[in-house]
Coordinates of C-alpha atoms in Angstrom, one line a residue:
X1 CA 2.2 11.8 17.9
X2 CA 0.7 9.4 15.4
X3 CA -1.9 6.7 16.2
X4 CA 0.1 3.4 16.3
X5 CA -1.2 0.1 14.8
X6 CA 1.5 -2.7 13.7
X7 CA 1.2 -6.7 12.3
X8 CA 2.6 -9.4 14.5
X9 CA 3.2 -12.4 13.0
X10 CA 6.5 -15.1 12.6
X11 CA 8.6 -14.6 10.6
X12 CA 7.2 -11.2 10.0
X13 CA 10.1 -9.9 7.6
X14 CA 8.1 -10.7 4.1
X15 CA 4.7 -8.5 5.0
X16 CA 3.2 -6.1 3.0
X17 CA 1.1 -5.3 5.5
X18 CA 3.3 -1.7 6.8
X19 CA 3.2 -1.0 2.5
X20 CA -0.4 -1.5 2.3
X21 CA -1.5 0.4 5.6
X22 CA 0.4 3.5 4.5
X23 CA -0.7 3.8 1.0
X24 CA -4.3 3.7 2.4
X25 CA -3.5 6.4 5.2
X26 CA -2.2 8.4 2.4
X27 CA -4.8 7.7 0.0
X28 CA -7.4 8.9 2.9
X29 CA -5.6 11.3 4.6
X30 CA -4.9 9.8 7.6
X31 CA -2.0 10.1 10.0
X32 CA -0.7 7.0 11.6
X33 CA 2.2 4.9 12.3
X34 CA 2.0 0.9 11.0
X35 CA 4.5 -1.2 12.0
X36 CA 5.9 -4.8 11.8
X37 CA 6.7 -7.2 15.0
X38 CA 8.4 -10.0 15.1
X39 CA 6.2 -12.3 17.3
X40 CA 7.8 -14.7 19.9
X41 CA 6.6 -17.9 20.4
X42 CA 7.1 -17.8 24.2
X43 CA 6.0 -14.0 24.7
X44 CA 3.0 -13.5 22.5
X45 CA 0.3 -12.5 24.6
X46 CA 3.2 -10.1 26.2
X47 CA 3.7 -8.5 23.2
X48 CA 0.2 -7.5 22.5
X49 CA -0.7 -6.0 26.0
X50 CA 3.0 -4.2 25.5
X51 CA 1.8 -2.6 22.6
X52 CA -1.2 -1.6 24.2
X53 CA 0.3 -0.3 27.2
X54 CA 2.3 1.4 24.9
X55 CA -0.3 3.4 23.4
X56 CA -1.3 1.0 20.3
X57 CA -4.9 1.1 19.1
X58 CA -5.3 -2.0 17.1
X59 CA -3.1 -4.6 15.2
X60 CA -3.0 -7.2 12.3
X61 CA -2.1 -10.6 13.1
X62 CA -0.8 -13.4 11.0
X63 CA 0.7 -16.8 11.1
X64 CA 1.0 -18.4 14.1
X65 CA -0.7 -16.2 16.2
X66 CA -4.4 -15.8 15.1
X67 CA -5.9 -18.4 17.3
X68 CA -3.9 -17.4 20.4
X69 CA -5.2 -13.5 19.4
X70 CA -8.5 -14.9 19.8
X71 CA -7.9 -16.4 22.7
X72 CA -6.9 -13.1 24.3
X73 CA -9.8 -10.9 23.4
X74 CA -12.4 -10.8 25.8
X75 CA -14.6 -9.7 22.8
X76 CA -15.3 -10.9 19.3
X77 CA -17.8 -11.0 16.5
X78 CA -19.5 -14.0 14.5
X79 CA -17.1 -14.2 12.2
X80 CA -14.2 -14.6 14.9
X81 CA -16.0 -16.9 16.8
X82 CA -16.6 -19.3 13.6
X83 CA -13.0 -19.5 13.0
X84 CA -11.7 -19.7 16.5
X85 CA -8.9 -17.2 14.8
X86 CA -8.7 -13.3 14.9
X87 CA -6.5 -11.6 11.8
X88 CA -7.6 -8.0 13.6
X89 CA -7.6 -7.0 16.8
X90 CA -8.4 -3.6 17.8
X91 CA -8.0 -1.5 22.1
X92 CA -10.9 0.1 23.2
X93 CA -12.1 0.9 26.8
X94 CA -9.4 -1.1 28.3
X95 CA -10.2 -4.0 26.6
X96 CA -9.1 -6.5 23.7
X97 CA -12.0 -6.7 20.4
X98 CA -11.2 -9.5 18.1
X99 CA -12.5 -9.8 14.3
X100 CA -11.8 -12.2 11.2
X101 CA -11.7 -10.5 7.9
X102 CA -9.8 -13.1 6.1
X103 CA -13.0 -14.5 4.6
X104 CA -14.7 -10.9 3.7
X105 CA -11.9 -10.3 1.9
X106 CA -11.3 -13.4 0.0
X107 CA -15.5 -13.1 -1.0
X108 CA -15.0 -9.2 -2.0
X109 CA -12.1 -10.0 -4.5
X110 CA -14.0 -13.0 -6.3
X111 CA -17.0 -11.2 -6.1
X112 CA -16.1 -7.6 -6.6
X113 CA -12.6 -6.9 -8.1
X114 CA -12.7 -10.5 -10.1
X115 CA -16.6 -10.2 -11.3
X116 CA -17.5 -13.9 -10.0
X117 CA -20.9 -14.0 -7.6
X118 CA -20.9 -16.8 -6.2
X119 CA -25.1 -16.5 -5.9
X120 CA -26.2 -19.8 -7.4
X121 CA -22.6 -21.1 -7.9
X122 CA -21.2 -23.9 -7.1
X123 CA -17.6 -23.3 -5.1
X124 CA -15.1 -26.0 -4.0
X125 CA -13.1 -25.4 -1.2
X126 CA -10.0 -27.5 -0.5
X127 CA -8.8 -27.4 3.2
X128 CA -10.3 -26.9 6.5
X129 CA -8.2 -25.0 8.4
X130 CA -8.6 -21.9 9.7
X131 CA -8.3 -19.7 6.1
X132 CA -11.7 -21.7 5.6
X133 CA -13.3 -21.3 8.9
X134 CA -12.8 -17.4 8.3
X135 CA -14.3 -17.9 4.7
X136 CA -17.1 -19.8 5.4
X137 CA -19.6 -17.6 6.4
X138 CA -19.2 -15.0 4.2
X139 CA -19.6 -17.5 1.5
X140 CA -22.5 -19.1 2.6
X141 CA -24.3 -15.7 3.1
X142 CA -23.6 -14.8 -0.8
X143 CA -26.1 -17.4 -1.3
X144 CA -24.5 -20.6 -3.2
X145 CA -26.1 -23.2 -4.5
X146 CA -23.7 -25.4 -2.7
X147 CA -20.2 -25.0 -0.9
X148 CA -18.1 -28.6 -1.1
X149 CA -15.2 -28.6 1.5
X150 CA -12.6 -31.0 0.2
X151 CA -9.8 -32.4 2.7
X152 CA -7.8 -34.9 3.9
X153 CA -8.8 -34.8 7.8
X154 CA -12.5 -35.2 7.5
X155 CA -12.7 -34.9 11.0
X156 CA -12.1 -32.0 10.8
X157 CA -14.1 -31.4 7.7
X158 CA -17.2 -33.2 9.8
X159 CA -17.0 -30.7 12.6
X160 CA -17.2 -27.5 10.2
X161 CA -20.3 -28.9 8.5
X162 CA -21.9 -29.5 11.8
X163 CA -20.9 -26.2 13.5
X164 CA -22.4 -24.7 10.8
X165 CA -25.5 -26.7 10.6
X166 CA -26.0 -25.5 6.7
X167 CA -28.0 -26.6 4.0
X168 CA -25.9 -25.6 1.2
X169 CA -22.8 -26.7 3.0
X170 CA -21.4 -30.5 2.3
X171 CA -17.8 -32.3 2.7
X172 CA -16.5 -34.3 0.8
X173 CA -13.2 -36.5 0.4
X174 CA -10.9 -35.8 -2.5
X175 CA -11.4 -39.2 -4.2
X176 CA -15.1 -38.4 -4.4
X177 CA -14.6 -35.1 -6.4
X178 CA -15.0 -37.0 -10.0
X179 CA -17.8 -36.3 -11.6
X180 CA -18.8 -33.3 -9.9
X181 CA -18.6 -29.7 -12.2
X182 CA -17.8 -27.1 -10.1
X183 CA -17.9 -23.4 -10.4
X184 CA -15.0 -21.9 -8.3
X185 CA -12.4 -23.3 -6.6
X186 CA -10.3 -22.3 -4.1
X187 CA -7.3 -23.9 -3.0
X188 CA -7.0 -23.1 1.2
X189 CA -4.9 -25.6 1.7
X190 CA -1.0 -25.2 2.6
X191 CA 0.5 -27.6 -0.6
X192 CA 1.3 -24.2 -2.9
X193 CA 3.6 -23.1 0.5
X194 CA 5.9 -25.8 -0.4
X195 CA 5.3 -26.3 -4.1
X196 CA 2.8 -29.6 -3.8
X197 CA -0.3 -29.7 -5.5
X198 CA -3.2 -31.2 -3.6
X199 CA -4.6 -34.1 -4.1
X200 CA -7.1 -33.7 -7.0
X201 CA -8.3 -35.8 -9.1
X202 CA -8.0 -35.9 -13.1
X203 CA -10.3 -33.3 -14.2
X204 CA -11.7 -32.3 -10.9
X205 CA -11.4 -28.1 -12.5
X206 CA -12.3 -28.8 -16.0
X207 CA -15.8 -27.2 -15.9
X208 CA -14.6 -24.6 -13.1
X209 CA -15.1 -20.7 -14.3
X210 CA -12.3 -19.5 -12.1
X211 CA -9.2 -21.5 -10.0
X212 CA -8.2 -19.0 -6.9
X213 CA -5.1 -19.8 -4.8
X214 CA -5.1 -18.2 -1.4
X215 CA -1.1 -18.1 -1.2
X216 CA 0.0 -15.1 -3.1
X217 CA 3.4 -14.1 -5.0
X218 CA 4.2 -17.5 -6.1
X219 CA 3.5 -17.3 -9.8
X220 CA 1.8 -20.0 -11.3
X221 CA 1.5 -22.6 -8.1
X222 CA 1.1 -26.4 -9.2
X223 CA -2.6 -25.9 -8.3
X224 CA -2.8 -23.0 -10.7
X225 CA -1.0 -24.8 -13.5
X226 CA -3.2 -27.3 -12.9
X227 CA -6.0 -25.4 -13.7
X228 CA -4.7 -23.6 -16.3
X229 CA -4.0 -27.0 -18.3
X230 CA -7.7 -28.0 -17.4
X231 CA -8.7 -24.7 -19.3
X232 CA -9.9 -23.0 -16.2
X233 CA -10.5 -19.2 -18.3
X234 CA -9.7 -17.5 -14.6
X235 CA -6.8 -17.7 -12.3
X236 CA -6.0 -15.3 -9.6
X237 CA -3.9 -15.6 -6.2
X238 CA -4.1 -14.1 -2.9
X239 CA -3.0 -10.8 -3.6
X240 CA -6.7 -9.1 -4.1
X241 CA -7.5 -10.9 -0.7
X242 CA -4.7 -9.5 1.1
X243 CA -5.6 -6.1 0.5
X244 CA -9.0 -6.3 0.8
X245 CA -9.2 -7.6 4.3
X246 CA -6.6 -4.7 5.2
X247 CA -9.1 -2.9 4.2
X248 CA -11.3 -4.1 6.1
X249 CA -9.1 -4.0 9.1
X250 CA -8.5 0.0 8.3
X251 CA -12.2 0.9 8.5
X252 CA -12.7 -1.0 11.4
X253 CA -9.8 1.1 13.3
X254 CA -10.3 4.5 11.3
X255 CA -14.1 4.8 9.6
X256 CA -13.0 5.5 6.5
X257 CA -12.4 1.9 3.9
X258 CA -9.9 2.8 1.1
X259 CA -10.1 2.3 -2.4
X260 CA -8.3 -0.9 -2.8
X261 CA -7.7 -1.2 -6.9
X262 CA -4.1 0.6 -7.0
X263 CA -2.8 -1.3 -4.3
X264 CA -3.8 -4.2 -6.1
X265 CA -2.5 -3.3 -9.4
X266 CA 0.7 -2.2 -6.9
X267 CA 1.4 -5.6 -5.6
X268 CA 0.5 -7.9 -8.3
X269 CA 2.7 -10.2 -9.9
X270 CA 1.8 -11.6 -13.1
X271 CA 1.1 -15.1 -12.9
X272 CA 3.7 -17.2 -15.0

Protein backbone atom coordinates (compact mmCIF):
# COMPACT_ATOMS: atom_id res chain seq x y z
CA UNK A 1 0.00 0.00 0.00
CA UNK A 2 1.10 3.49 -0.93
CA UNK A 3 2.02 6.19 1.63
CA UNK A 4 -1.00 8.53 1.74
CA UNK A 5 -0.75 12.34 1.99
CA UNK A 6 -3.90 14.63 0.55
CA UNK A 7 -4.79 18.69 0.58
CA UNK A 8 -7.73 19.85 2.58
CA UNK A 9 -9.03 22.93 1.90
CA UNK A 10 -12.86 24.60 0.84
CA UNK A 11 -13.79 24.47 -1.99
CA UNK A 12 -11.02 22.11 -2.81
CA UNK A 13 -12.27 21.15 -6.49
CA UNK A 14 -9.72 23.82 -8.39
CA UNK A 15 -6.22 22.34 -6.68
CA UNK A 16 -3.33 21.51 -8.41
CA UNK A 17 -2.00 20.26 -5.62
CA UNK A 18 -2.83 16.02 -6.42
CA UNK A 19 -1.16 17.24 -10.20
CA UNK A 20 1.85 18.68 -8.71
CA UNK A 21 2.47 15.95 -5.86
CA UNK A 22 2.47 13.14 -8.50
CA UNK A 23 4.59 14.65 -11.13
CA UNK A 24 7.22 15.08 -8.26
CA UNK A 25 6.70 11.35 -6.95
CA UNK A 26 7.31 10.36 -10.47
CA UNK A 27 9.98 12.68 -11.19
CA UNK A 28 11.76 11.04 -7.95
CA UNK A 29 10.65 7.85 -7.87
CA UNK A 30 8.54 7.75 -5.23
CA UNK A 31 5.41 5.78 -4.50
CA UNK A 32 2.52 7.49 -2.86
CA UNK A 33 -1.00 8.25 -2.95
CA UNK A 34 -2.00 12.37 -2.92
CA UNK A 35 -5.31 13.18 -2.64
CA UNK A 36 -7.92 16.04 -2.44
CA UNK A 37 -10.53 16.72 0.64
CA UNK A 38 -13.22 18.58 0.76
CA UNK A 39 -12.89 20.30 4.20
CA UNK A 40 -16.07 20.90 6.42
CA UNK A 41 -16.45 23.84 8.17
CA UNK A 42 -17.98 22.09 11.18
CA UNK A 43 -15.72 18.84 11.08
CA UNK A 44 -12.25 20.12 10.38
CA UNK A 45 -10.15 19.08 13.09
CA UNK A 46 -12.25 15.54 12.59
CA UNK A 47 -11.10 15.19 9.32
CA UNK A 48 -7.47 15.48 10.01
CA UNK A 49 -7.14 13.06 12.96
CA UNK A 50 -9.44 10.66 10.45
CA UNK A 51 -6.89 10.76 8.07
CA UNK A 52 -4.38 10.06 10.51
CA UNK A 53 -6.14 7.31 11.99
CA UNK A 54 -6.46 6.23 8.72
CA UNK A 55 -2.97 5.76 8.05
CA UNK A 56 -2.08 9.35 6.46
CA UNK A 57 1.48 10.67 6.92
CA UNK A 58 1.16 14.29 6.28
CA UNK A 59 -1.17 16.76 4.38
CA UNK A 60 -1.34 20.29 2.60
CA UNK A 61 -3.80 22.68 3.81
CA UNK A 62 -5.33 25.60 2.13
CA UNK A 63 -7.99 28.15 2.55
CA UNK A 64 -9.88 28.33 5.35
CA UNK A 65 -8.12 25.94 7.37
CA UNK A 66 -4.44 27.01 7.87
CA UNK A 67 -4.93 28.75 11.15
CA UNK A 68 -7.20 26.10 12.69
CA UNK A 69 -4.22 23.42 11.34
CA UNK A 70 -2.06 25.33 13.47
CA UNK A 71 -4.01 25.34 16.10
CA UNK A 72 -4.09 21.47 16.18
CA UNK A 73 -0.49 20.74 16.06
CA UNK A 74 1.13 20.31 19.23
CA UNK A 75 4.33 21.14 17.32
CA UNK A 76 5.56 23.81 14.89
CA UNK A 77 8.62 25.70 13.64
CA UNK A 78 9.49 29.55 13.45
CA UNK A 79 8.02 30.02 10.54
CA UNK A 80 4.52 28.57 11.63
CA UNK A 81 4.52 30.26 14.74
CA UNK A 82 5.17 33.79 12.88
CA UNK A 83 2.19 33.29 10.81
CA UNK A 84 -0.15 31.75 13.36
CA UNK A 85 -0.99 29.52 9.97
CA UNK A 86 0.26 25.99 8.92
CA UNK A 87 0.10 25.19 4.80
CA UNK A 88 1.90 21.60 5.90
CA UNK A 89 1.25 19.41 8.40
CA UNK A 90 2.97 16.22 8.65
CA UNK A 91 2.18 12.54 11.61
CA UNK A 92 4.92 11.45 13.37
CA UNK A 93 5.18 9.57 16.77
CA UNK A 94 1.53 10.03 17.44
CA UNK A 95 1.61 13.49 17.06
CA UNK A 96 0.60 16.57 14.81
CA UNK A 97 4.06 18.86 13.30
CA UNK A 98 2.99 22.01 11.72
CA UNK A 99 5.20 24.14 9.09
CA UNK A 100 4.56 27.29 6.82
CA UNK A 101 6.16 27.19 3.46
CA UNK A 102 4.07 29.72 1.76
CA UNK A 103 6.82 32.34 2.26
CA UNK A 104 9.99 30.00 1.30
CA UNK A 105 8.33 29.45 -1.65
CA UNK A 106 7.11 32.84 -2.68
CA UNK A 107 11.22 34.09 -1.81
CA UNK A 108 12.72 30.90 -3.96
CA UNK A 109 10.67 31.85 -7.09
CA UNK A 110 11.62 35.73 -7.02
CA UNK A 111 14.87 34.87 -6.01
CA UNK A 112 15.67 31.71 -7.87
CA UNK A 113 13.43 30.80 -10.76
CA UNK A 114 12.68 34.73 -11.51
CA UNK A 115 16.56 35.94 -10.92
CA UNK A 116 15.49 38.91 -8.44
CA UNK A 117 17.57 38.91 -4.89
CA UNK A 118 16.06 40.80 -2.88
CA UNK A 119 19.69 41.50 -0.90
CA UNK A 120 19.75 45.25 -0.80
CA UNK A 121 16.31 45.73 -2.48
CA UNK A 122 13.73 47.51 -1.63
CA UNK A 123 10.30 45.19 -1.62
CA UNK A 124 6.67 46.44 -1.12
CA UNK A 125 4.30 44.28 0.26
CA UNK A 126 0.62 45.06 0.14
CA UNK A 127 -1.52 43.12 2.72
CA UNK A 128 -1.08 41.75 6.11
CA UNK A 129 -2.76 38.74 6.27
CA UNK A 130 -1.58 35.61 6.76
CA UNK A 131 0.22 35.06 2.93
CA UNK A 132 2.50 37.93 4.54
CA UNK A 133 2.98 36.60 8.00
CA UNK A 134 4.26 33.34 6.22
CA UNK A 135 6.49 35.62 3.90
CA UNK A 136 7.97 37.69 6.25
CA UNK A 137 10.66 35.99 7.58
CA UNK A 138 12.08 34.51 4.81
CA UNK A 139 12.22 37.95 3.36
CA UNK A 140 13.69 39.65 5.99
CA UNK A 141 16.53 36.95 6.27
CA UNK A 142 17.47 37.58 2.41
CA UNK A 143 18.77 40.67 3.76
CA UNK A 144 16.66 43.78 2.27
CA UNK A 145 17.47 47.03 2.54
CA UNK A 146 13.96 47.63 3.65
CA UNK A 147 10.48 45.63 3.52
CA UNK A 148 7.31 48.31 3.40
CA UNK A 149 3.96 46.53 4.40
CA UNK A 150 1.24 48.53 2.84
CA UNK A 151 -2.57 47.95 4.08
CA UNK A 152 -5.61 49.22 4.95
CA UNK A 153 -5.93 47.75 8.74
CA UNK A 154 -2.87 49.21 10.18
CA UNK A 155 -3.61 47.57 13.22
CA UNK A 156 -2.93 44.95 11.92
CA UNK A 157 0.05 46.15 9.99
CA UNK A 158 1.33 47.74 13.65
CA UNK A 159 1.27 44.29 15.24
CA UNK A 160 3.43 42.53 12.39
CA UNK A 161 6.08 45.22 12.67
CA UNK A 162 6.18 44.79 16.42
CA UNK A 163 6.06 41.03 16.54
CA UNK A 164 8.87 41.16 14.53
CA UNK A 165 10.82 43.87 16.21
CA UNK A 166 12.97 44.44 12.79
CA UNK A 167 15.01 47.07 11.64
CA UNK A 168 14.49 46.78 7.99
CA UNK A 169 10.83 46.19 8.52
CA UNK A 170 8.35 49.47 8.30
CA UNK A 171 4.39 49.99 7.59
CA UNK A 172 3.06 52.16 5.96
CA UNK A 173 -0.56 53.41 4.70
CA UNK A 174 -1.30 53.42 1.04
CA UNK A 175 -1.73 57.20 0.70
CA UNK A 176 1.81 57.51 2.00
CA UNK A 177 3.32 55.30 -0.86
CA UNK A 178 4.08 58.57 -3.27
CA UNK A 179 7.33 59.26 -3.58
CA UNK A 180 8.78 56.17 -2.54
CA UNK A 181 10.78 53.97 -5.56
CA UNK A 182 10.45 50.61 -4.85
CA UNK A 183 12.10 47.56 -6.07
CA UNK A 184 9.60 44.62 -5.85
CA UNK A 185 6.21 44.48 -5.16
CA UNK A 186 4.04 42.04 -4.20
CA UNK A 187 0.53 42.19 -4.14
CA UNK A 188 -0.76 39.69 -0.96
CA UNK A 189 -3.76 41.19 -0.75
CA UNK A 190 -7.25 39.44 -1.76
CA UNK A 191 -8.47 42.49 -4.56
CA UNK A 192 -7.13 40.19 -7.73
CA UNK A 193 -9.67 37.27 -6.18
CA UNK A 194 -12.45 39.42 -7.22
CA UNK A 195 -10.99 41.53 -10.00
CA UNK A 196 -10.31 44.96 -7.72
CA UNK A 197 -7.08 46.49 -7.85
CA UNK A 198 -5.76 47.83 -4.52
CA UNK A 199 -5.60 50.89 -3.55
CA UNK A 200 -2.34 52.39 -4.99
CA UNK A 201 -1.51 55.42 -5.76
CA UNK A 202 -0.54 57.00 -9.33
CA UNK A 203 2.81 55.77 -9.96
CA UNK A 204 3.44 53.95 -6.78
CA UNK A 205 5.31 50.81 -9.37
CA UNK A 206 6.88 53.04 -11.85
CA UNK A 207 10.48 52.53 -10.63
CA UNK A 208 9.67 48.82 -9.45
CA UNK A 209 12.05 46.01 -11.35
CA UNK A 210 9.40 43.34 -10.94
CA UNK A 211 5.32 43.41 -9.97
CA UNK A 212 4.39 39.77 -8.49
CA UNK A 213 0.77 38.77 -7.84
CA UNK A 214 0.37 35.99 -5.30
CA UNK A 215 -3.09 34.79 -6.94
CA UNK A 216 -2.27 32.70 -9.79
CA UNK A 217 -4.23 31.71 -13.15
CA UNK A 218 -5.94 34.88 -13.59
CA UNK A 219 -4.05 36.44 -16.53
CA UNK A 220 -3.22 39.87 -16.30
CA UNK A 221 -4.93 40.88 -12.77
CA UNK A 222 -5.85 44.81 -12.48
CA UNK A 223 -2.73 44.93 -10.21
CA UNK A 224 -0.60 43.37 -12.99
CA UNK A 225 -2.06 45.64 -15.69
CA UNK A 226 -1.33 48.17 -13.52
CA UNK A 227 2.08 47.57 -13.55
CA UNK A 228 2.49 46.75 -16.83
CA UNK A 229 1.19 50.29 -17.87
CA UNK A 230 3.70 51.78 -15.29
CA UNK A 231 6.51 49.88 -17.31
CA UNK A 232 7.18 47.47 -14.56
CA UNK A 233 9.92 45.13 -17.18
CA UNK A 234 8.70 41.94 -14.78
CA UNK A 235 5.45 40.44 -14.07
CA UNK A 236 4.90 37.03 -12.76
CA UNK A 237 1.84 35.38 -10.69
CA UNK A 238 1.56 32.81 -8.17
CA UNK A 239 2.16 29.86 -10.06
CA UNK A 240 6.22 29.56 -9.32
CA UNK A 241 5.08 29.95 -5.63
CA UNK A 242 2.72 27.25 -5.71
CA UNK A 243 5.03 24.73 -6.77
CA UNK A 244 7.82 25.68 -4.91
CA UNK A 245 6.32 25.41 -1.52
CA UNK A 246 5.02 21.89 -2.66
CA UNK A 247 8.15 21.40 -2.91
CA UNK A 248 8.94 22.16 0.01
CA UNK A 249 6.19 20.34 1.65
CA UNK A 250 7.51 16.95 -0.45
CA UNK A 251 10.98 17.00 1.14
CA UNK A 252 9.78 17.64 4.36
CA UNK A 253 7.49 14.37 4.13
CA UNK A 254 9.95 12.25 1.76
CA UNK A 255 13.85 13.70 1.88
CA UNK A 256 14.17 14.10 -1.51
CA UNK A 257 13.05 18.10 -3.00
CA UNK A 258 12.04 17.80 -6.77
CA UNK A 259 13.17 19.76 -9.50
CA UNK A 260 10.42 22.26 -9.81
CA UNK A 261 11.10 23.97 -13.47
CA UNK A 262 8.77 21.59 -15.64
CA UNK A 263 6.05 21.82 -13.36
CA UNK A 264 6.30 25.33 -13.64
CA UNK A 265 6.57 25.52 -17.38
CA UNK A 266 3.49 22.80 -16.88
CA UNK A 267 1.11 24.99 -15.21
CA UNK A 268 1.81 28.33 -16.50
CA UNK A 269 -0.50 30.42 -18.16
CA UNK A 270 0.66 33.20 -20.13
CA UNK A 271 -0.19 36.39 -18.72
CA UNK A 272 -2.54 38.46 -21.09
Amino acid sequence: MSDRYAVIGRPINHTKSPLIHGLFAQACGQQLEYGAIEGALEGFEAQVLAFRGEGGLGMNITAPFKLRAFELAERCSERAQLARAANALKFENGGIVAENFDGIGLLRDIEVNLGEPLHARRVLVLGAGGAVRGALLPFLHAGPAEVVIANRDMAKAVALRNELNHPRLRISRYEELPGQAFDIVVNATSASLVGELPPLPAGALAEARLAYELAYGKGLTPFLRLARDQGVARLADGVGMLVEQAAEAFAWWRGVRPETGAVIDRLTIPLE
